[in-house]
Coordinates of C-alpha atoms in Angstrom, one line a residue:
M1 CA 26.0 -19.3 11.9
M2 CA 22.5 -19.2 13.3
M3 CA 21.2 -16.6 11.2
V4 CA 22.5 -18.6 8.2
V5 CA 20.2 -21.5 9.7
L6 CA 17.3 -19.3 9.9
L7 CA 17.5 -18.0 6.5
V8 CA 17.9 -22.0 5.1
L9 CA 14.8 -22.4 7.2
A10 CA 12.9 -19.4 5.7
L11 CA 13.9 -20.7 2.1
F12 CA 12.2 -24.1 3.1
G13 CA 9.1 -22.4 3.9
L14 CA 9.3 -21.7 7.7
P15 CA 6.9 -18.9 8.5
L16 CA 8.2 -15.2 8.4
F17 CA 6.9 -14.7 11.9
A18 CA 8.7 -17.7 13.2
V19 CA 12.0 -16.7 11.6
I20 CA 11.8 -13.2 13.1
G21 CA 10.4 -14.6 16.6
L22 CA 13.6 -17.0 16.6
A23 CA 16.0 -14.3 15.6
A24 CA 14.6 -11.9 18.4
I25 CA 14.8 -15.0 20.9
I26 CA 18.3 -15.7 19.9
G27 CA 19.4 -12.0 20.1
F28 CA 18.0 -11.5 23.8
H29 CA 20.1 -14.9 24.6
D30 CA 23.3 -13.8 23.0
A31 CA 22.8 -10.1 24.7
G32 CA 22.6 -11.8 28.0
G33 CA 18.9 -11.0 28.4
N34 CA 15.9 -13.0 29.3
P35 CA 14.3 -14.4 25.8
V36 CA 10.9 -14.0 27.3
L37 CA 11.2 -10.3 27.2
A38 CA 10.6 -10.8 23.5
A39 CA 7.0 -11.4 24.1
L40 CA 6.5 -8.3 26.2
E41 CA 6.7 -6.4 22.8
F42 CA 3.1 -7.5 22.2
Q43 CA 1.9 -5.9 25.1
R44 CA 3.8 -2.7 24.1
I45 CA 2.4 -2.5 20.7
G46 CA -1.1 -3.5 22.1
E47 CA -0.8 -0.1 24.1
L48 CA -0.6 1.8 20.9
P49 CA -4.1 3.6 20.7
V50 CA -3.7 4.0 16.9
L51 CA -3.3 0.2 16.3
V52 CA -7.0 0.0 16.8
A53 CA -7.4 1.5 13.4
L54 CA -5.8 -0.9 11.6
P55 CA -8.5 -4.0 12.0
L56 CA -11.3 -1.6 11.8
F57 CA -10.1 -0.1 8.4
T58 CA -9.3 -3.7 7.0
F59 CA -12.7 -4.8 8.0
A60 CA -14.2 -2.1 6.3
G61 CA -12.1 -2.6 3.1
V62 CA -13.0 -6.5 3.0
L63 CA -16.4 -5.8 3.5
L64 CA -16.6 -3.4 0.6
A65 CA -14.8 -5.9 -1.7
R66 CA -17.4 -8.4 -0.8
S67 CA -20.3 -6.5 -1.5
G68 CA -21.6 -5.0 -5.0
T69 CA -19.7 -1.7 -4.4
P70 CA -16.9 -2.4 -7.1
A71 CA -19.5 -2.9 -9.8
R72 CA -21.6 0.1 -8.7
M73 CA -18.3 2.2 -9.0
V74 CA -17.5 0.7 -12.4
D75 CA -21.1 1.7 -13.6
L76 CA -20.8 5.1 -12.4
T77 CA -17.6 5.4 -13.9
R78 CA -19.0 4.4 -17.4
A79 CA -21.9 6.7 -17.1
L80 CA -20.0 9.8 -16.2
F81 CA -17.0 9.4 -18.7
G82 CA -17.6 6.6 -21.1
W83 CA -18.1 9.2 -23.8
L84 CA -14.4 10.3 -23.3
P85 CA -11.9 8.5 -25.3
G86 CA -9.5 7.5 -22.6
G87 CA -11.7 8.3 -19.8
L88 CA -12.4 4.8 -18.8
A89 CA -8.8 3.9 -18.3
I90 CA -8.2 7.1 -16.3
L91 CA -11.2 6.8 -14.0
G92 CA -10.4 3.0 -13.7
L93 CA -6.9 4.0 -12.2
G94 CA -8.6 6.4 -9.9
L95 CA -11.1 3.4 -8.7
F96 CA -8.0 1.2 -8.2
A97 CA -6.5 3.8 -5.9
L98 CA -9.6 4.3 -3.9
M99 CA -10.2 0.6 -3.7
T100 CA -6.6 -0.3 -2.6
A101 CA -6.5 2.8 -0.2
F102 CA -9.6 1.4 1.7
T103 CA -8.8 -2.2 1.5
G104 CA -4.9 -2.0 2.2
A105 CA -4.4 -5.0 0.0
S106 CA -3.5 -4.5 -3.9
G107 CA -4.5 -8.3 -4.4
I108 CA -8.1 -7.7 -3.4
T109 CA -8.3 -4.9 -6.0
V110 CA -6.8 -7.1 -8.7
V111 CA -9.6 -9.8 -7.9
A112 CA -12.5 -7.9 -6.9
L113 CA -12.3 -4.8 -9.2
G114 CA -9.8 -5.9 -12.0
S115 CA -12.4 -8.5 -13.2
L116 CA -14.9 -6.0 -13.4
M117 CA -12.7 -3.2 -15.3
L118 CA -10.8 -5.6 -17.8
P119 CA -13.9 -6.6 -19.8
A120 CA -15.1 -2.9 -19.9
L121 CA -11.7 -1.7 -20.9
L122 CA -11.8 -4.5 -23.8
K123 CA -15.3 -3.4 -24.7
A124 CA -14.3 0.2 -24.8
G125 CA -11.7 -0.9 -27.7
Y126 CA -8.5 -0.8 -25.5
P127 CA -5.7 -3.3 -26.8
Q128 CA -5.5 -6.4 -24.7
R129 CA -2.2 -5.9 -23.7
F130 CA -2.6 -2.4 -22.4
S131 CA -5.8 -3.3 -20.5
M132 CA -4.1 -6.3 -18.7
G133 CA -1.1 -4.0 -17.8
L134 CA -3.4 -1.1 -16.6
V135 CA -5.4 -3.6 -14.5
T136 CA -2.3 -5.3 -13.0
A137 CA 0.0 -2.2 -12.4
G138 CA -2.9 0.1 -11.5
S139 CA -4.1 -2.1 -8.9
S140 CA -0.9 -1.2 -6.8
M141 CA -2.2 2.2 -6.6
G142 CA -3.6 3.8 -3.5
V143 CA -0.8 2.7 -1.0
L144 CA 0.2 6.3 -0.7
F145 CA -3.3 7.6 -0.2
A146 CA -5.1 7.6 3.3
P147 CA -6.4 5.5 5.0
S148 CA -3.7 3.0 3.5
L149 CA -3.0 0.3 6.1
P150 CA 1.0 0.6 5.0
L151 CA 0.8 4.3 5.7
I152 CA -0.4 3.5 9.3
L153 CA 1.8 0.6 9.8
Y154 CA 5.1 2.7 8.9
A155 CA 4.0 5.5 11.0
V156 CA 3.5 2.9 14.0
V157 CA 7.0 1.4 13.2
A158 CA 8.6 4.8 12.9
Q159 CA 7.1 6.0 16.2
Q160 CA 8.8 3.1 17.9
V161 CA 12.1 3.5 16.4
A162 CA 12.4 7.2 16.3
P163 CA 10.0 8.4 19.0
G164 CA 11.8 11.9 19.1
Q165 CA 11.2 12.6 15.3
G166 CA 7.5 13.9 15.6
I167 CA 6.2 11.5 13.1
R168 CA 2.3 11.6 12.9
I169 CA 0.1 9.6 11.2
E170 CA -1.7 12.5 9.8
D171 CA 1.5 13.8 8.5
L172 CA 2.0 10.5 6.3
F173 CA -1.5 11.1 5.1
L174 CA -1.0 14.4 3.9
A175 CA 2.6 13.5 2.6
G176 CA 1.3 10.8 0.3
I177 CA -1.2 13.0 -1.6
L178 CA 0.9 14.8 -4.0
P179 CA 3.4 11.7 -4.8
G180 CA 0.3 9.5 -5.1
L181 CA -1.3 11.9 -7.7
L182 CA 1.9 12.4 -9.5
M183 CA 2.1 8.4 -9.9
L184 CA -1.7 8.5 -11.2
S185 CA -1.1 11.5 -13.6
L186 CA 1.9 9.6 -15.3
M187 CA -0.1 6.6 -15.8
A188 CA -3.3 8.4 -16.7
G189 CA -1.1 10.5 -19.3
W190 CA 0.0 7.3 -20.9
A191 CA -3.5 5.7 -21.0
M192 CA -4.7 9.1 -22.6
W193 CA -2.0 8.7 -25.2
V194 CA -3.0 4.9 -26.1
G195 CA -6.5 6.0 -25.9
R196 CA -6.4 9.0 -28.2
G197 CA -7.6 7.4 -31.3
L198 CA -10.5 5.3 -29.8
E199 CA -13.9 6.0 -30.6
P200 CA -16.4 6.9 -27.7
E201 CA -18.0 3.8 -26.2
T202 CA -20.8 2.8 -28.4
E203 CA -22.4 0.3 -25.9
P204 CA -25.3 1.9 -24.1
R205 CA -23.9 3.5 -21.0
P206 CA -26.1 3.2 -17.5
P207 CA -28.0 6.4 -17.0
I208 CA -26.1 9.1 -14.7
G209 CA -28.8 9.8 -12.3
P210 CA -29.7 6.1 -11.5
S211 CA -25.7 5.3 -11.1
L212 CA -25.6 8.3 -8.8
R213 CA -28.4 6.8 -6.6
A214 CA -26.8 3.4 -6.7
V215 CA -23.8 4.7 -4.9
A216 CA -25.4 7.1 -2.6
W217 CA -24.5 5.4 0.5
E218 CA -20.8 4.7 -0.6
L219 CA -20.1 8.0 -2.5
P220 CA -19.9 10.4 0.8
L221 CA -17.5 7.9 2.9
P222 CA -14.2 9.3 1.6
F223 CA -15.2 12.9 1.9
V224 CA -16.4 12.4 5.7
V225 CA -13.4 10.1 6.6
L226 CA -10.5 12.2 5.2
G227 CA -12.2 15.4 5.5
G228 CA -12.6 14.6 9.0
I229 CA -9.2 13.8 9.7
Y230 CA -7.8 16.8 7.6
G231 CA -10.4 19.1 9.0
G232 CA -9.2 18.1 12.7
W233 CA -12.7 16.9 13.5
L234 CA -11.8 13.2 13.7
L235 CA -8.7 11.3 14.9
V236 CA -7.4 8.5 12.9
V237 CA -8.7 6.0 15.1
E238 CA -12.3 7.7 15.5
A239 CA -12.2 7.9 11.3
A240 CA -11.5 4.1 11.4
V241 CA -14.6 3.4 13.8
V242 CA -16.7 6.0 11.4
T243 CA -15.7 3.8 8.5
A244 CA -16.1 0.6 9.6
A245 CA -20.0 1.4 11.1
W246 CA -20.7 3.3 7.8
V247 CA -19.7 0.2 5.7
L248 CA -21.3 -2.4 8.1
V249 CA -24.5 -0.4 8.4
T250 CA -24.5 -0.1 4.4
V251 CA -23.5 -3.5 3.4
V252 CA -25.2 -5.7 5.9
L253 CA -28.4 -3.6 7.3
V254 CA -29.2 -1.4 4.2
R255 CA -28.3 -3.3 1.2
R256 CA -28.1 -6.7 2.7
E257 CA -25.5 -7.6 0.3
V258 CA -23.6 -9.7 2.8
G259 CA -25.8 -11.4 5.1
L260 CA -25.4 -11.9 8.9
A261 CA -24.4 -15.4 8.2
D262 CA -21.6 -14.3 6.0
L263 CA -20.4 -11.6 8.1
G264 CA -18.5 -14.1 10.4
R265 CA -16.3 -15.3 7.4
V266 CA -15.6 -11.6 6.5
I267 CA -14.4 -10.8 10.2
A268 CA -12.5 -13.8 10.1
E269 CA -10.8 -13.0 6.7
A270 CA -10.0 -9.3 8.0
M271 CA -8.8 -10.5 11.1
M272 CA -6.6 -13.2 9.7
L273 CA -4.8 -10.7 7.7
I274 CA -4.4 -8.2 10.9
G275 CA -3.3 -11.0 12.9
A276 CA -0.6 -12.0 10.5
I277 CA 0.7 -8.3 10.2
L278 CA 0.5 -7.9 14.3
V279 CA 2.4 -11.3 14.9
V280 CA 5.2 -10.1 12.5
L281 CA 5.2 -6.5 13.9
G282 CA 5.5 -7.6 17.6
F283 CA 8.4 -9.9 16.9
S284 CA 9.9 -7.4 14.5
M285 CA 9.8 -4.9 17.4
A286 CA 11.5 -7.2 19.6
S287 CA 14.2 -7.7 17.0
T288 CA 14.5 -4.0 16.6
N289 CA 15.2 -3.5 20.5
I290 CA 17.8 -6.0 20.3
M291 CA 19.5 -4.5 17.2
I292 CA 19.3 -0.9 18.9
D293 CA 20.7 -2.2 22.2
T294 CA 23.6 -3.9 20.3
Q295 CA 24.3 -0.9 18.0
V296 CA 23.5 -2.8 14.6
P297 CA 22.1 0.5 13.0
Q298 CA 25.2 2.3 13.9
R299 CA 27.5 -0.3 12.9
L300 CA 25.6 -0.5 9.4
F301 CA 26.1 3.2 9.0
E302 CA 29.5 2.8 9.8
A303 CA 29.9 0.2 7.3
V304 CA 28.1 1.9 4.3
E305 CA 29.2 5.4 5.0
P306 CA 32.8 5.3 3.3
W307 CA 30.7 3.7 0.3
L308 CA 28.1 6.5 0.3
S309 CA 29.3 9.5 0.5
S310 CA 26.2 11.7 0.4
P311 CA 22.4 11.6 1.2
W312 CA 21.5 10.9 -2.6
M313 CA 23.8 7.9 -2.9
F314 CA 22.4 6.6 0.2
L315 CA 18.9 7.0 -1.4
V316 CA 20.0 5.6 -4.8
A317 CA 21.2 2.4 -2.9
L318 CA 17.9 2.5 -0.9
N319 CA 15.6 2.6 -3.9
V320 CA 17.6 -0.4 -5.7
L321 CA 17.2 -2.4 -2.2
L322 CA 13.6 -1.6 -1.8
L323 CA 12.6 -2.4 -5.4
I324 CA 14.0 -5.8 -4.9
V325 CA 12.7 -6.3 -1.4
G326 CA 9.3 -5.3 -2.7
M327 CA 9.3 -8.2 -5.5
M328 CA 9.9 -10.9 -2.7
L329 CA 8.1 -9.9 0.5
D330 CA 4.5 -8.6 1.2
I331 CA 4.6 -5.0 1.8
F332 CA 3.6 -5.4 5.4
A333 CA 6.4 -7.7 6.1
A334 CA 8.8 -5.6 4.2
L335 CA 8.0 -2.4 6.2
V336 CA 8.4 -4.2 9.5
I337 CA 11.4 -6.0 8.8
M338 CA 13.3 -3.1 6.9
A339 CA 12.0 0.0 8.3
P340 CA 13.8 -0.4 11.9
L341 CA 17.1 -1.1 10.1
I342 CA 16.8 1.8 7.4
L343 CA 15.2 4.8 9.6
P344 CA 18.3 5.1 11.9
I345 CA 20.7 5.1 8.8
A346 CA 18.5 7.5 7.0
L347 CA 18.3 9.9 10.3
A348 CA 22.1 9.8 10.1
F349 CA 22.4 10.9 6.6
G350 CA 19.7 13.7 7.2
V351 CA 16.8 12.3 5.4
D352 CA 13.2 13.1 6.7
P353 CA 11.6 10.3 8.2
V354 CA 8.2 11.2 6.6
H355 CA 9.8 11.8 3.1
L356 CA 11.7 8.3 3.9
G357 CA 8.3 6.7 4.4
I358 CA 6.8 8.2 1.2
I359 CA 10.0 6.6 -0.7
F360 CA 9.7 3.5 1.1
L361 CA 5.9 2.9 0.3
A362 CA 6.6 4.2 -3.4
N363 CA 9.1 1.5 -3.9
L364 CA 7.2 -1.5 -2.3
Q365 CA 4.0 -0.3 -4.1
I366 CA 6.1 -0.4 -7.4
G367 CA 7.4 -3.9 -6.3
Y368 CA 3.9 -5.3 -6.6
C369 CA 4.1 -5.3 -10.1
T370 CA 7.8 -5.6 -10.9
P371 CA 9.0 -8.9 -12.6
P372 CA 10.0 -11.5 -12.1
V373 CA 8.1 -12.0 -8.8
G374 CA 5.9 -9.1 -8.1
I375 CA 2.7 -10.7 -6.4
N376 CA 0.1 -8.6 -8.6
L377 CA 1.9 -10.4 -11.9
F378 CA 1.0 -13.9 -10.7
L379 CA -2.6 -12.6 -9.5
A380 CA -3.3 -11.1 -12.6
S381 CA -2.1 -14.3 -14.7
H382 CA -4.3 -16.5 -12.3
R383 CA -7.1 -14.6 -12.3
F384 CA -7.4 -13.7 -16.1
N385 CA -5.9 -17.1 -17.3
T386 CA -3.2 -15.4 -19.1
D387 CA 0.6 -16.8 -19.2
I388 CA 3.0 -14.9 -16.8
L389 CA 5.0 -13.8 -19.5
T390 CA 2.3 -11.9 -21.5
V391 CA 1.4 -10.1 -17.9
Y392 CA 5.2 -9.1 -17.9
R393 CA 5.2 -7.6 -21.0
A394 CA 1.9 -5.8 -20.5
T395 CA 3.0 -4.1 -17.4
L396 CA 6.5 -2.8 -18.7
P397 CA 5.3 0.6 -20.0
F398 CA 3.3 1.1 -16.8
L399 CA 6.4 0.2 -14.9
G400 CA 8.6 2.6 -16.7
W401 CA 6.4 5.6 -15.7
L402 CA 6.2 4.6 -12.1
L403 CA 10.0 4.5 -12.1
V404 CA 10.1 7.8 -13.3
S405 CA 7.8 9.1 -10.6
L406 CA 9.9 7.2 -8.0
V407 CA 12.9 9.3 -9.2
I408 CA 10.9 12.3 -9.0
I409 CA 9.5 11.7 -5.5
T410 CA 13.1 10.7 -4.0
W411 CA 14.8 13.8 -5.7
W412 CA 12.3 16.2 -5.0
P413 CA 11.5 16.0 -0.9
A414 CA 9.1 18.9 -1.2
L415 CA 6.7 17.0 -3.0
S416 CA 6.2 15.1 -0.1
L417 CA 6.9 17.4 2.8
W418 CA 5.2 20.7 1.6
L419 CA 1.6 19.6 2.7
P420 CA 2.6 18.3 6.1
G421 CA 4.5 21.7 6.6
R422 CA 7.9 19.7 7.4
M423 CA 9.9 22.1 4.9
D424 CA 12.6 23.8 6.5

């Protein structure tokens, strides 16, 4: 009865962290424990060294988005590939993925980079509907690429729920590369098909040399950070420190595109995002402990096992569930709510937790642009002053290719597990 009351309160606008927190406190009380113990979860997650990476990567991403970096990257793309029919759309997808990977927020990519790419695509001759769909769906790309915040957050949650499974953030970073490239490749293939009859861009393109020099400070960053992680020279936290320091020096001290007076607002924006994530994460971990103590995952497994007789049937049901969840919840909230419930059931069905993480994120990424309530759809409609039905129709072809890639990712575990070396 109390859960029904909480659900009604949520529907009437009670903040998500309050709903989860009340559920955790009620769970402790019903289990005969002290509800104050729910607050101890914040101390426990605060002791996780890797958690420091979240605010640092977020700060760097928001600072980049508020600088002139997106415009300089678009100019570089036009300089290098403006001559190639279809090249601007393909490289636009790459820029979207890079931006979302570093900011951790698809909405920032829609607003900051999409508003630059849409006019460029239209000038290059791409149809209005295709361009709108590319910007809306393409801005969700990057969730599977390091140093994506959802990848880090899933690893944190999974390490707490299944500590004996050896789930490392580095494994998630590697596991997302090939599935992410598959999604990008299918969408790029569609872009090439649509752009096959377009003439090369006639508008004067920026010179290559000055365009390269313009991004001389930003261009090495992905190679330094990701090369340091994969090469074993940097831990994830150290890579986050390098990223934040590099961006801070570049944007504030060298380029002076964000003044010291504005730096406080950028920090506040980034920390509000992280604060919301951590509050939900803390209460979610408290709820998870109660559910584990009261054997909720085991009972859920026993309830669904007669209906889902194989791991593949479980994955089909999981994909449908996560696509629906991804339409309604922010990716961070969906992760901390659903992952603790689903992970024990997936392990019981023999699903590798790293493969599960990629399936989770691929679904939630697609949910960003899935009608009727995907958040990217509304952001694009508002930002580009276009009615929502037009945005729906524009994203459908891209959504179809993303769903094809989701099927491949789900049924081909080696695509996710080969690079981390977790194949049996």
